[in-house]
Amino acid sequence: MRGEMPVVVALALVLSLIVATIYYSTSTLNYVSTPSGSEQAAWGVIGDEIDSIILSTLARLSSNASSLFTSTFWGNYAEYFSYQSSLVRFNSSAKYEWYYDPVSGNFQRCPTSMRWDVVYNYDDYVCYGLCESNYTSRGFNQSFARFYNAVNLSAQSVSTLLASSLYNTVRNWAGLMNTLGYTVYPSGVIVNASYATTIASNITTGSSYSRVALRVNVTVDVYNPYLGYKRITRWVEIGYTAVFQQGYWKYDGLYLPVYVTAYANFNGVPSSYIVNPNTTRLTVYSGSLALLNFTQTNKGNITMTPVAAYYYGNGTTYLVFRIPISPSYYWPWLQEVAVWRYLVLSSAYCDDSYPPPYSLSLPDPKQPALDMLRRKVTVAFLWAGLLGVEIYGFNLLTGLKLVFKFYVNTNPPSYDWVDSIPFDLFGDERASFPPGTVV
């Protein structure tokens, strides 16, 4: 037994040494492979600085980006709607009729012939018969194609501006980091900006929706003698969806309700964003809007802020914009007459005496076969909208599709053309008129 004791002790010592060695080696490897809390905090601070650079650059460039977007848009968008030379129409039954002129406030006798002061390319927009879900026209389709193209070109120009400016800002930041003992490799600075827009509509609901997303990615390669080397990638995405279904035509204005759902995403962490109505703008333009002289616009162009807003939650805000109507036209019948004169008749005063200009090539109702063939027509115009929503100080612009649509029956049961014309604002040219409005 005495001879065996040293052997047992020796084995115990060897086993203890092996266990201690394994424990030490394992703990050392874990320590080497896992950065300390201070190192993680240091890299986290650098990442936060990049986030701050992205947001501050967006806010700083907001005004320039908005100006670039709008100038590019108006430089590329040309509505298919066009004015043409004046034409003369004749009416043999209006010798003893009178009409009320809201401009002068007097009653005047209708002439037997009327010269159109303004004539537009009516044939390009007309769809014969009651056209609801089946509406289509060359004028509308061409206008929308040009509108969508102009919005995309504007978005591309802004994304180029942001990428270039942000790259220069990051390079300047890299120079400051060098003075703090960090090396930011110039070849490792990568900046990308994407500005994606979608404008579409829903034939079932008659609504239009616009989606816009601006995403900025920044990648830098950083080295520090104490922290080592690290590639840092940070990204920020802001965006929103805007939905417009139908406008409300009231005596004092054209009301445009828009639902806006905004969001922000920082490096994969999404969050809702509450829109500020005071910094939200909607610009609307159309040649047909310019012809509606009872609206207070600048030749068919108007920029509005919301007159009402309500926050539903989850980033969704209900905004109501208003195109004001001149007080002298608060009587709805006068608005109907203006639509009839300037769009249906293209500015003939005697509202119930001149059939619509079914064809500008043959506008004279002395062509009875042509007039009888085309007694019912549907017309829709694109009202091009530009919606600007500010998110984290950046005014994010996109297009909003608005449609002014009317139907004409020149032989209604009441024989009053003006009272028989339904017109309204929709989100889709294929929207159906409200029940009970079509005769």
Short mmCIF file of C-alpha atoms in Angstrom, two decimals:
data_model
loop_
_atom_site.label_atom_id
_atom_site.label_comp_id
_atom_site.label_asym_id
_atom_site.label_seq_id
_atom_site.Cartn_x
_atom_site.Cartn_y
_atom_site.Cartn_z
CA MET A 1 0.00 0.00 0.00
CA ARG A 2 2.77 2.39 0.84
CA GLY A 3 4.26 1.83 -2.59
CA GLU A 4 0.99 2.60 -4.32
CA MET A 5 0.32 5.95 -2.59
CA PRO A 6 2.90 7.99 -4.53
CA VAL A 7 1.46 6.67 -7.76
CA VAL A 8 -2.06 7.72 -6.82
CA VAL A 9 -0.87 11.15 -5.76
CA ALA A 10 1.06 11.55 -8.98
CA LEU A 11 -1.97 10.60 -11.07
CA ALA A 12 -4.11 13.07 -9.16
CA LEU A 13 -1.62 15.85 -9.74
CA VAL A 14 -1.38 15.08 -13.46
CA LEU A 15 -5.18 14.99 -13.80
CA SER A 16 -5.51 18.31 -11.99
CA LEU A 17 -2.91 19.84 -14.27
CA ILE A 18 -4.75 18.61 -17.36
CA VAL A 19 -8.10 19.99 -16.16
CA ALA A 20 -6.53 23.33 -15.27
CA THR A 21 -4.86 23.53 -18.68
CA ILE A 22 -8.11 22.77 -20.52
CA TYR A 23 -10.04 25.31 -18.44
CA TYR A 24 -7.44 28.01 -18.99
CA SER A 25 -7.21 27.33 -22.70
CA THR A 26 -10.99 27.40 -23.13
CA SER A 27 -11.45 30.61 -21.20
CA THR A 28 -8.63 32.24 -23.14
CA LEU A 29 -10.11 31.23 -26.48
CA ASN A 30 -13.52 32.53 -25.46
CA TYR A 31 -11.99 35.81 -24.39
CA VAL A 32 -10.10 36.23 -27.65
CA SER A 33 -13.05 35.35 -29.89
CA THR A 34 -15.63 37.51 -28.11
CA PRO A 35 -15.08 41.29 -28.13
CA SER A 36 -15.32 43.03 -24.83
CA GLY A 37 -18.27 45.25 -23.97
CA SER A 38 -16.18 48.37 -24.49
CA GLU A 39 -15.21 47.27 -28.01
CA GLN A 40 -18.83 46.60 -28.95
CA ALA A 41 -19.82 49.98 -27.57
CA ALA A 42 -17.10 51.69 -29.63
CA TRP A 43 -18.28 50.09 -32.87
CA GLY A 44 -21.88 50.87 -31.90
CA VAL A 45 -21.03 54.55 -31.48
CA ILE A 46 -19.55 54.63 -34.97
CA GLY A 47 -22.68 52.99 -36.37
CA ASP A 48 -24.88 55.53 -34.59
CA GLU A 49 -22.76 58.33 -36.05
CA ILE A 50 -23.39 56.98 -39.57
CA ASP A 51 -27.15 56.88 -38.86
CA SER A 52 -26.96 60.48 -37.71
CA ILE A 53 -25.02 61.46 -40.84
CA ILE A 54 -27.69 59.89 -43.06
CA LEU A 55 -30.61 61.63 -41.32
CA SER A 56 -28.90 65.02 -41.06
CA THR A 57 -27.92 64.88 -44.74
CA LEU A 58 -31.48 64.07 -45.77
CA ALA A 59 -32.84 66.96 -43.70
CA ARG A 60 -30.19 69.34 -45.04
CA LEU A 61 -30.90 68.41 -48.66
CA SER A 62 -34.69 68.34 -48.33
CA SER A 63 -35.26 71.74 -49.93
CA ASN A 64 -32.82 71.13 -52.79
CA ALA A 65 -34.22 67.67 -53.39
CA SER A 66 -37.79 69.00 -53.51
CA SER A 67 -36.81 71.72 -55.98
CA LEU A 68 -34.99 69.19 -58.14
CA PHE A 69 -37.94 66.79 -58.06
CA THR A 70 -40.51 69.41 -59.07
CA SER A 71 -38.33 71.05 -61.73
CA THR A 72 -37.56 67.67 -63.27
CA PHE A 73 -41.24 66.73 -63.17
CA TRP A 74 -42.52 69.89 -64.85
CA GLY A 75 -39.69 69.72 -67.34
CA ASN A 76 -40.80 66.26 -68.46
CA TYR A 77 -44.56 66.19 -67.93
CA ALA A 78 -46.79 67.44 -70.72
CA GLU A 79 -50.46 66.57 -70.47
CA TYR A 80 -51.98 65.19 -73.66
CA PHE A 81 -54.71 67.78 -73.19
CA SER A 82 -54.22 70.62 -75.67
CA TYR A 83 -55.96 73.80 -76.74
CA GLN A 84 -56.94 74.25 -80.35
CA SER A 85 -58.13 77.06 -82.57
CA SER A 86 -61.62 78.53 -82.18
CA LEU A 87 -64.51 77.06 -84.10
CA VAL A 88 -68.03 78.29 -84.84
CA ARG A 89 -71.20 76.38 -83.98
CA PHE A 90 -74.69 77.21 -85.14
CA ASN A 91 -78.00 76.94 -83.35
CA SER A 92 -81.27 77.62 -85.07
CA SER A 93 -83.45 77.20 -81.96
CA ALA A 94 -81.83 79.69 -79.59
CA LYS A 95 -83.03 82.97 -81.07
CA TYR A 96 -85.34 83.76 -78.17
CA GLU A 97 -83.53 81.98 -75.32
CA TRP A 98 -81.84 83.78 -72.49
CA TYR A 99 -78.99 82.72 -70.27
CA TYR A 100 -77.56 84.02 -67.02
CA ASP A 101 -73.97 85.21 -67.17
CA PRO A 102 -72.47 84.84 -63.66
CA VAL A 103 -69.53 87.07 -64.59
CA SER A 104 -71.60 90.13 -65.48
CA GLY A 105 -74.59 89.16 -63.35
CA ASN A 106 -76.96 89.89 -66.24
CA PHE A 107 -79.31 87.89 -68.40
CA GLN A 108 -78.35 87.88 -72.06
CA ARG A 109 -79.96 86.56 -75.21
CA CYS A 110 -78.39 83.50 -76.80
CA PRO A 111 -76.94 84.13 -80.25
CA THR A 112 -77.76 81.95 -83.21
CA SER A 113 -74.09 81.13 -83.63
CA MET A 114 -71.37 80.79 -81.04
CA ARG A 115 -67.63 80.99 -81.44
CA TRP A 116 -65.70 78.75 -79.05
CA ASP A 117 -63.07 80.82 -77.30
CA VAL A 118 -61.31 77.68 -76.08
CA VAL A 119 -61.45 74.27 -77.71
CA TYR A 120 -59.52 71.21 -76.53
CA ASN A 121 -58.82 67.89 -78.20
CA TYR A 122 -62.18 66.44 -77.20
CA ASP A 123 -62.01 63.42 -79.50
CA ASP A 124 -58.92 62.11 -77.69
CA TYR A 125 -60.81 61.78 -74.40
CA VAL A 126 -64.31 60.68 -75.41
CA CYS A 127 -65.69 57.18 -74.89
CA TYR A 128 -69.05 56.73 -76.58
CA GLY A 129 -71.87 55.58 -74.35
CA LEU A 130 -71.82 55.11 -70.57
CA CYS A 131 -68.25 53.96 -69.93
CA GLU A 132 -67.49 52.96 -66.38
CA SER A 133 -65.25 49.92 -65.89
CA ASN A 134 -64.72 49.82 -69.67
CA TYR A 135 -63.56 53.43 -70.02
CA THR A 136 -60.44 54.01 -72.06
CA SER A 137 -59.19 56.83 -74.25
CA ARG A 138 -56.00 57.84 -75.97
CA GLY A 139 -55.91 61.21 -74.23
CA PHE A 140 -56.15 59.79 -70.74
CA ASN A 141 -53.77 56.89 -71.34
CA GLN A 142 -51.13 59.12 -72.89
CA SER A 143 -51.43 61.67 -70.08
CA PHE A 144 -50.99 59.01 -67.40
CA ALA A 145 -48.02 57.41 -69.18
CA ARG A 146 -46.31 60.80 -69.37
CA PHE A 147 -47.20 61.52 -65.75
CA TYR A 148 -45.75 58.25 -64.44
CA ASN A 149 -42.60 58.67 -66.52
CA ALA A 150 -42.05 62.21 -65.23
CA VAL A 151 -42.43 61.03 -61.61
CA ASN A 152 -39.88 58.24 -62.12
CA LEU A 153 -37.39 60.57 -63.80
CA SER A 154 -37.75 63.01 -60.91
CA ALA A 155 -37.16 60.26 -58.36
CA GLN A 156 -34.03 59.11 -60.20
CA SER A 157 -32.60 62.62 -60.27
CA VAL A 158 -33.14 63.00 -56.51
CA SER A 159 -31.56 59.62 -55.71
CA THR A 160 -28.47 60.64 -57.70
CA LEU A 161 -28.25 63.93 -55.79
CA LEU A 162 -28.58 62.21 -52.42
CA ALA A 163 -25.99 59.51 -53.18
CA SER A 164 -23.44 62.05 -54.37
CA SER A 165 -23.94 64.48 -51.49
CA LEU A 166 -23.98 61.75 -48.86
CA TYR A 167 -20.78 60.22 -50.25
CA ASN A 168 -18.99 63.56 -49.88
CA THR A 169 -20.33 63.94 -46.35
CA VAL A 170 -19.10 60.47 -45.35
CA ARG A 171 -15.66 61.22 -46.81
CA ASN A 172 -15.49 64.40 -44.73
CA TRP A 173 -16.49 62.40 -41.65
CA ALA A 174 -13.74 59.88 -42.48
CA GLY A 175 -11.19 62.69 -42.35
CA LEU A 176 -12.33 63.64 -38.86
CA MET A 177 -12.16 60.02 -37.75
CA ASN A 178 -8.52 59.85 -38.86
CA THR A 179 -7.66 62.53 -36.32
CA LEU A 180 -9.19 60.33 -33.61
CA GLY A 181 -7.03 57.35 -34.40
CA TYR A 182 -9.35 55.55 -36.80
CA THR A 183 -8.56 54.74 -40.40
CA VAL A 184 -11.56 54.83 -42.75
CA TYR A 185 -10.38 53.43 -46.04
CA PRO A 186 -11.51 55.60 -48.99
CA SER A 187 -11.99 52.55 -51.20
CA GLY A 188 -14.28 51.07 -48.56
CA VAL A 189 -16.77 53.96 -48.56
CA ILE A 190 -19.85 52.83 -50.49
CA VAL A 191 -23.06 54.89 -50.66
CA ASN A 192 -26.26 53.87 -52.47
CA ALA A 193 -29.61 55.65 -52.64
CA SER A 194 -32.79 54.27 -54.20
CA TYR A 195 -36.01 56.24 -54.69
CA ALA A 196 -38.78 53.84 -55.73
CA THR A 197 -42.29 54.96 -56.74
CA THR A 198 -45.42 53.02 -57.67
CA ILE A 199 -48.65 54.58 -58.94
CA ALA A 200 -51.56 52.25 -59.58
CA SER A 201 -55.33 51.98 -59.15
CA ASN A 202 -58.03 49.51 -58.17
CA ILE A 203 -60.85 49.06 -60.67
CA THR A 204 -63.09 47.44 -58.03
CA THR A 205 -62.96 50.28 -55.51
CA GLY A 206 -62.23 53.05 -58.00
CA SER A 207 -59.30 54.17 -55.86
CA SER A 208 -55.70 54.99 -56.67
CA TYR A 209 -52.68 54.37 -54.52
CA SER A 210 -49.12 55.61 -54.57
CA ARG A 211 -46.21 53.95 -52.81
CA VAL A 212 -42.85 55.63 -52.36
CA ALA A 213 -39.74 54.43 -50.55
CA LEU A 214 -36.39 56.16 -50.18
CA ARG A 215 -33.57 53.89 -48.97
CA VAL A 216 -30.00 54.97 -48.26
CA ASN A 217 -27.18 52.46 -47.64
CA VAL A 218 -23.73 53.41 -46.29
CA THR A 219 -20.81 50.96 -45.95
CA VAL A 220 -17.41 51.87 -44.48
CA ASP A 221 -14.23 49.91 -43.74
CA VAL A 222 -12.73 51.07 -40.43
CA TYR A 223 -9.46 50.13 -38.68
CA ASN A 224 -8.25 50.98 -35.21
CA PRO A 225 -5.01 49.64 -33.64
CA TYR A 226 -6.86 48.77 -30.41
CA LEU A 227 -10.18 47.60 -31.86
CA GLY A 228 -8.97 46.02 -35.07
CA TYR A 229 -10.74 46.05 -38.43
CA LYS A 230 -14.49 46.13 -39.06
CA ARG A 231 -16.82 46.66 -42.03
CA ILE A 232 -19.87 48.63 -40.93
CA THR A 233 -23.07 48.81 -43.02
CA ARG A 234 -25.96 51.03 -41.98
CA TRP A 235 -29.16 51.85 -43.83
CA VAL A 236 -32.23 53.99 -43.43
CA GLU A 237 -35.52 53.68 -45.31
CA ILE A 238 -38.44 56.10 -45.16
CA GLY A 239 -41.65 55.89 -47.14
CA TYR A 240 -45.42 55.98 -47.23
CA THR A 241 -48.50 54.79 -49.09
CA ALA A 242 -51.15 57.31 -50.17
CA VAL A 243 -54.67 56.21 -51.13
CA PHE A 244 -57.31 58.37 -52.84
CA GLN A 245 -60.73 56.92 -53.63
CA GLN A 246 -63.24 59.66 -54.37
CA GLY A 247 -63.53 63.40 -53.99
CA TYR A 248 -66.43 65.32 -52.54
CA TRP A 249 -67.90 68.14 -54.60
CA LYS A 250 -69.38 70.75 -52.26
CA TYR A 251 -70.69 74.22 -52.87
CA ASP A 252 -67.53 75.88 -51.50
CA GLY A 253 -64.85 73.53 -52.78
CA LEU A 254 -63.64 70.26 -54.21
CA TYR A 255 -62.57 68.13 -51.26
CA LEU A 256 -59.85 65.52 -51.77
CA PRO A 257 -59.49 62.96 -48.93
CA VAL A 258 -56.18 61.10 -48.87
CA TYR A 259 -55.08 58.33 -46.51
CA VAL A 260 -51.33 58.41 -45.83
CA THR A 261 -49.57 55.55 -44.02
CA ALA A 262 -45.95 56.47 -43.27
CA TYR A 263 -43.07 54.48 -41.83
CA ALA A 264 -39.34 54.51 -41.11
CA ASN A 265 -36.91 51.60 -40.94
CA PHE A 266 -33.48 51.89 -39.31
CA ASN A 267 -31.21 48.93 -40.02
CA GLY A 268 -34.06 46.44 -40.08
CA VAL A 269 -36.07 47.90 -37.19
CA PRO A 270 -39.36 49.24 -38.64
CA SER A 271 -41.60 51.80 -36.97
CA SER A 272 -44.69 53.83 -37.84
CA TYR A 273 -44.36 57.55 -38.46
CA ILE A 274 -46.98 60.17 -37.63
CA VAL A 275 -47.37 62.63 -40.50
CA ASN A 276 -47.39 66.34 -39.69
CA PRO A 277 -50.28 67.94 -41.65
CA ASN A 278 -48.60 71.35 -41.47
CA THR A 279 -45.67 70.14 -43.58
CA THR A 280 -47.75 68.09 -46.05
CA ARG A 281 -48.48 69.53 -49.50
CA LEU A 282 -50.56 68.43 -52.47
CA THR A 283 -50.15 70.07 -55.89
CA VAL A 284 -52.76 69.40 -58.58
CA TYR A 285 -52.62 70.39 -62.24
CA SER A 286 -54.74 69.81 -65.33
CA GLY A 287 -55.72 71.75 -68.41
CA SER A 288 -59.31 70.69 -67.77
CA LEU A 289 -59.10 72.15 -64.26
CA ALA A 290 -57.99 75.43 -65.81
CA LEU A 291 -61.23 75.51 -67.83
CA LEU A 292 -63.34 75.29 -64.66
CA ASN A 293 -63.29 79.01 -64.06
CA PHE A 294 -65.18 78.75 -60.77
CA THR A 295 -62.16 77.13 -59.06
CA GLN A 296 -59.49 79.34 -57.53
CA THR A 297 -56.39 78.00 -59.26
CA ASN A 298 -53.47 79.45 -61.17
CA LYS A 299 -54.33 78.34 -64.70
CA GLY A 300 -55.24 74.88 -63.49
CA ASN A 301 -52.39 74.62 -60.96
CA ILE A 302 -52.86 74.75 -57.20
CA THR A 303 -50.82 73.74 -54.14
CA MET A 304 -52.75 72.94 -50.96
CA THR A 305 -52.21 72.08 -47.31
CA PRO A 306 -54.78 69.92 -45.49
CA VAL A 307 -57.87 71.65 -44.14
CA ALA A 308 -58.53 68.69 -41.84
CA ALA A 309 -56.54 65.74 -40.49
CA TYR A 310 -57.15 62.74 -38.26
CA TYR A 311 -54.62 60.18 -37.04
CA TYR A 312 -55.96 56.61 -37.01
CA GLY A 313 -52.87 54.96 -35.55
CA ASN A 314 -50.22 52.62 -36.94
CA GLY A 315 -48.85 55.45 -39.08
CA THR A 316 -52.13 56.13 -40.94
CA THR A 317 -53.33 59.72 -41.16
CA TYR A 318 -56.52 60.91 -42.88
CA LEU A 319 -55.89 64.20 -44.70
CA VAL A 320 -58.45 66.36 -46.50
CA PHE A 321 -57.34 68.88 -49.14
CA ARG A 322 -59.62 71.51 -50.67
CA ILE A 323 -59.66 73.25 -54.04
CA PRO A 324 -61.60 76.43 -53.21
CA ILE A 325 -64.51 77.68 -55.31
CA SER A 326 -65.14 81.37 -55.97
CA PRO A 327 -67.95 82.68 -53.74
CA SER A 328 -69.91 83.89 -56.78
CA TYR A 329 -70.24 80.24 -57.81
CA TYR A 330 -71.41 78.80 -54.49
CA TRP A 331 -74.74 77.92 -56.12
CA PRO A 332 -74.09 74.33 -57.32
CA TRP A 333 -76.17 74.84 -60.46
CA LEU A 334 -73.70 77.48 -61.65
CA GLN A 335 -70.88 74.97 -61.22
CA GLU A 336 -72.82 72.45 -63.31
CA VAL A 337 -73.31 75.08 -65.98
CA ALA A 338 -69.58 75.83 -66.00
CA VAL A 339 -68.74 72.15 -66.45
CA TRP A 340 -71.24 72.03 -69.30
CA ARG A 341 -69.98 75.18 -70.96
CA TYR A 342 -66.25 74.76 -70.69
CA LEU A 343 -65.76 71.00 -70.85
CA VAL A 344 -68.84 69.51 -72.48
CA LEU A 345 -69.44 72.38 -74.88
CA SER A 346 -66.01 73.92 -74.54
CA SER A 347 -67.19 77.42 -73.53
CA ALA A 348 -70.55 77.88 -75.23
CA TYR A 349 -72.78 80.01 -72.98
CA CYS A 350 -76.17 78.65 -73.98
CA ASP A 351 -75.99 75.52 -71.92
CA ASP A 352 -79.09 73.70 -73.17
CA SER A 353 -78.96 74.71 -76.82
CA TYR A 354 -75.70 73.37 -78.18
CA PRO A 355 -74.99 69.62 -78.37
CA PRO A 356 -71.54 68.52 -77.18
CA PRO A 357 -68.69 68.72 -79.68
CA TYR A 358 -68.87 65.07 -80.61
CA SER A 359 -66.09 65.53 -83.13
CA LEU A 360 -63.91 68.56 -83.63
CA SER A 361 -63.51 67.57 -87.24
CA LEU A 362 -67.30 67.81 -87.71
CA PRO A 363 -68.51 70.04 -84.88
CA ASP A 364 -71.55 71.50 -86.64
CA PRO A 365 -74.86 69.93 -85.53
CA LYS A 366 -76.05 70.39 -89.09
CA GLN A 367 -74.57 66.92 -89.43
CA PRO A 368 -77.59 65.13 -87.91
CA ALA A 369 -76.39 61.61 -88.62
CA LEU A 370 -73.22 62.21 -86.61
CA ASP A 371 -75.04 63.89 -83.72
CA MET A 372 -77.70 61.20 -83.42
CA LEU A 373 -75.05 58.48 -83.46
CA ARG A 374 -73.21 59.95 -80.48
CA ARG A 375 -75.84 61.12 -78.04
CA LYS A 376 -74.16 59.61 -74.96
CA VAL A 377 -70.49 60.08 -74.13
CA THR A 378 -68.13 59.63 -71.16
CA VAL A 379 -65.01 61.73 -70.68
CA ALA A 380 -62.22 61.41 -68.09
CA PHE A 381 -59.23 63.71 -67.49
CA LEU A 382 -56.10 63.05 -65.45
CA TRP A 383 -55.54 65.60 -62.72
CA ALA A 384 -51.84 65.13 -62.01
CA GLY A 385 -51.08 65.27 -58.30
CA LEU A 386 -47.74 65.69 -56.53
CA LEU A 387 -47.89 64.76 -52.85
CA GLY A 388 -45.12 65.79 -50.46
CA VAL A 389 -44.90 64.23 -46.98
CA GLU A 390 -42.11 65.17 -44.57
CA ILE A 391 -40.49 62.25 -42.73
CA TYR A 392 -37.60 62.99 -40.36
CA GLY A 393 -37.13 66.38 -41.97
CA PHE A 394 -37.06 65.13 -45.58
CA ASN A 395 -39.89 66.08 -47.95
CA LEU A 396 -40.65 62.82 -49.75
CA LEU A 397 -42.50 63.49 -53.01
CA THR A 398 -44.44 61.17 -55.29
CA GLY A 399 -47.26 61.30 -57.80
CA LEU A 400 -50.94 60.95 -56.90
CA LYS A 401 -53.47 59.92 -59.54
CA LEU A 402 -56.71 61.95 -59.56
CA VAL A 403 -59.41 61.56 -62.21
CA PHE A 404 -62.14 64.03 -63.18
CA LYS A 405 -64.86 62.10 -64.98
CA PHE A 406 -68.25 63.06 -66.42
CA TYR A 407 -71.04 61.47 -68.45
CA VAL A 408 -73.29 63.24 -70.95
CA ASN A 409 -76.74 62.19 -72.13
CA THR A 410 -77.99 64.76 -74.64
CA ASN A 411 -81.47 63.26 -74.67
CA PRO A 412 -82.33 62.73 -70.99
CA PRO A 413 -85.89 62.13 -69.75
CA SER A 414 -86.04 65.65 -68.29
CA TYR A 415 -84.61 67.19 -71.47
CA ASP A 416 -82.37 69.32 -69.29
CA TRP A 417 -78.81 68.51 -70.25
CA VAL A 418 -77.20 70.41 -67.40
CA ASP A 419 -79.11 68.60 -64.67
CA SER A 420 -78.45 65.23 -66.27
CA ILE A 421 -74.64 65.34 -66.26
CA PRO A 422 -72.94 63.50 -63.38
CA PHE A 423 -69.34 64.47 -62.74
CA ASP A 424 -66.98 63.72 -59.90
CA LEU A 425 -63.40 63.05 -58.84
CA PHE A 426 -62.21 59.45 -58.59
CA GLY A 427 -58.95 57.59 -58.16
CA ASP A 428 -59.44 55.49 -61.31
CA GLU A 429 -60.76 56.37 -64.76
CA ARG A 430 -62.78 53.13 -64.74
CA ALA A 431 -64.69 54.04 -61.58
CA SER A 432 -68.50 53.82 -61.61
CA PHE A 433 -70.71 56.84 -61.03
CA PRO A 434 -72.66 56.85 -57.75
CA PRO A 435 -76.04 55.08 -57.93
CA GLY A 436 -78.91 57.26 -59.07
CA THR A 437 -76.78 59.88 -60.83
CA VAL A 438 -76.83 58.45 -64.35
CA VAL A 439 -79.89 58.93 -66.58
#
